[in-house]
Amino acid sequence: MTTIKGVVKGGQLVFPEEVTAQLGLKEGDTVEVQGELLRPAVPVSPFLAWVGRSPPFEAGQDSVTFYRQQRDGAEE
């Protein structure tokens, strides 16, 4: 199955120029969309890769102190 992404603008589904050229579409053409499950694309956060990567905080330590130590080195 081929996936083609478009953007909804002003209530209309707009495809990139490369896609419309490849499909041979011109302004005013009608496109029929078929599928069992149509859903909006959800952007994937690049931060999800880091979830759960840091060790547990020491007793009494908060996240701000922890990340400052990671960034700046141990406090003296």
PDB file of C-alpha atoms in Angstrom:
ATOM      1  CA  MET A   1       0.000   0.000   0.000  1.00  0.00           C
ATOM      2  CA  THR A   2       1.240   3.482  -0.840  1.00  0.00           C
ATOM      3  CA  THR A   3       1.030   6.318   1.673  1.00  0.00           C
ATOM      4  CA  ILE A   4       0.557   9.854   0.401  1.00  0.00           C
ATOM      5  CA  LYS A   5       0.541  12.714   2.887  1.00  0.00           C
ATOM      6  CA  GLY A   6      -1.418  15.919   2.442  1.00  0.00           C
ATOM      7  CA  VAL A   7      -2.374  18.929   4.564  1.00  0.00           C
ATOM      8  CA  VAL A   8      -5.862  20.228   5.299  1.00  0.00           C
ATOM      9  CA  LYS A   9      -6.084  23.948   4.489  1.00  0.00           C
ATOM     10  CA  GLY A  10      -9.373  25.811   4.540  1.00  0.00           C
ATOM     11  CA  GLY A  11     -11.336  22.563   4.647  1.00  0.00           C
ATOM     12  CA  GLN A  12      -9.531  21.120   1.612  1.00  0.00           C
ATOM     13  CA  LEU A  13      -6.905  18.411   1.424  1.00  0.00           C
ATOM     14  CA  VAL A  14      -3.779  19.819  -0.232  1.00  0.00           C
ATOM     15  CA  PHE A  15      -1.001  17.586  -1.586  1.00  0.00           C
ATOM     16  CA  PRO A  16       2.585  18.690  -2.284  1.00  0.00           C
ATOM     17  CA  GLU A  17       3.378  19.661  -5.894  1.00  0.00           C
ATOM     18  CA  GLU A  18       5.605  16.602  -6.330  1.00  0.00           C
ATOM     19  CA  VAL A  19       2.675  14.311  -5.490  1.00  0.00           C
ATOM     20  CA  THR A  20       0.184  16.069  -7.752  1.00  0.00           C
ATOM     21  CA  ALA A  21       2.696  16.043 -10.630  1.00  0.00           C
ATOM     22  CA  GLN A  22       3.461  12.358 -10.106  1.00  0.00           C
ATOM     23  CA  LEU A  23      -0.260  11.522 -10.088  1.00  0.00           C
ATOM     24  CA  GLY A  24      -0.942  13.797 -13.055  1.00  0.00           C
ATOM     25  CA  LEU A  25      -3.447  15.900 -11.112  1.00  0.00           C
ATOM     26  CA  LYS A  26      -4.347  19.449 -12.002  1.00  0.00           C
ATOM     27  CA  GLU A  27      -6.379  22.088 -10.178  1.00  0.00           C
ATOM     28  CA  GLY A  28     -10.053  21.129 -10.006  1.00  0.00           C
ATOM     29  CA  ASP A  29      -9.489  17.357 -10.298  1.00  0.00           C
ATOM     30  CA  THR A  30     -11.390  15.117  -7.885  1.00  0.00           C
ATOM     31  CA  VAL A  31      -9.526  12.568  -5.789  1.00  0.00           C
ATOM     32  CA  GLU A  32     -11.243   9.585  -4.191  1.00  0.00           C
ATOM     33  CA  VAL A  33      -9.748   8.353  -0.931  1.00  0.00           C
ATOM     34  CA  GLN A  34     -10.356   4.727   0.074  1.00  0.00           C
ATOM     35  CA  GLY A  35      -9.188   2.855   3.092  1.00  0.00           C
ATOM     36  CA  GLU A  36     -10.219   0.903   6.135  1.00  0.00           C
ATOM     37  CA  LEU A  37      -8.680   3.329   8.610  1.00  0.00           C
ATOM     38  CA  LEU A  38      -8.158   6.993   7.894  1.00  0.00           C
ATOM     39  CA  ARG A  39      -6.512   8.976  10.657  1.00  0.00           C
ATOM     40  CA  PRO A  40      -4.567  12.203  10.954  1.00  0.00           C
ATOM     41  CA  ALA A  41      -0.799  11.873  10.923  1.00  0.00           C
ATOM     42  CA  VAL A  42       0.690  12.392  14.380  1.00  0.00           C
ATOM     43  CA  PRO A  43       4.182  13.843  14.430  1.00  0.00           C
ATOM     44  CA  VAL A  44       6.676  11.729  16.347  1.00  0.00           C
ATOM     45  CA  SER A  45       8.534  13.665  19.002  1.00  0.00           C
ATOM     46  CA  PRO A  46      12.321  13.302  18.799  1.00  0.00           C
ATOM     47  CA  PHE A  47      12.334  13.381  22.602  1.00  0.00           C
ATOM     48  CA  LEU A  48      10.500  10.040  22.883  1.00  0.00           C
ATOM     49  CA  ALA A  49      13.803   8.260  22.245  1.00  0.00           C
ATOM     50  CA  TRP A  50      15.086   9.653  25.554  1.00  0.00           C
ATOM     51  CA  VAL A  51      12.155   8.612  27.761  1.00  0.00           C
ATOM     52  CA  GLY A  52      13.407   6.326  30.527  1.00  0.00           C
ATOM     53  CA  ARG A  53      17.097   6.845  29.687  1.00  0.00           C
ATOM     54  CA  SER A  54      18.122   8.760  32.813  1.00  0.00           C
ATOM     55  CA  PRO A  55      18.790   6.936  36.078  1.00  0.00           C
ATOM     56  CA  PRO A  56      16.472   7.377  39.081  1.00  0.00           C
ATOM     57  CA  PHE A  57      17.079  10.501  41.140  1.00  0.00           C
ATOM     58  CA  GLU A  58      18.948  10.174  44.429  1.00  0.00           C
ATOM     59  CA  ALA A  59      16.905  10.662  47.598  1.00  0.00           C
ATOM     60  CA  GLY A  60      15.978  14.326  48.011  1.00  0.00           C
ATOM     61  CA  GLN A  61      17.210  15.314  44.548  1.00  0.00           C
ATOM     62  CA  ASP A  62      14.891  17.093  42.129  1.00  0.00           C
ATOM     63  CA  SER A  63      14.976  17.054  38.339  1.00  0.00           C
ATOM     64  CA  VAL A  64      16.387  20.602  38.012  1.00  0.00           C
ATOM     65  CA  THR A  65      19.385  19.798  40.214  1.00  0.00           C
ATOM     66  CA  PHE A  66      19.940  16.472  38.463  1.00  0.00           C
ATOM     67  CA  TYR A  67      20.022  17.960  34.963  1.00  0.00           C
ATOM     68  CA  ARG A  68      22.198  20.889  36.034  1.00  0.00           C
ATOM     69  CA  GLN A  69      24.708  18.365  37.361  1.00  0.00           C
ATOM     70  CA  GLN A  70      24.544  16.427  34.098  1.00  0.00           C
ATOM     71  CA  ARG A  71      25.078  19.604  32.075  1.00  0.00           C
ATOM     72  CA  ASP A  72      27.598  21.456  34.213  1.00  0.00           C
ATOM     73  CA  GLY A  73      29.321  18.665  36.143  1.00  0.00           C
ATOM     74  CA  ALA A  74      29.218  17.870  39.837  1.00  0.00           C
ATOM     75  CA  GLU A  75      28.644  20.763  42.207  1.00  0.00           C
ATOM     76  CA  GLU A  76      31.576  21.604  44.435  1.00  0.00           C
TER      77      GLU A  76
END
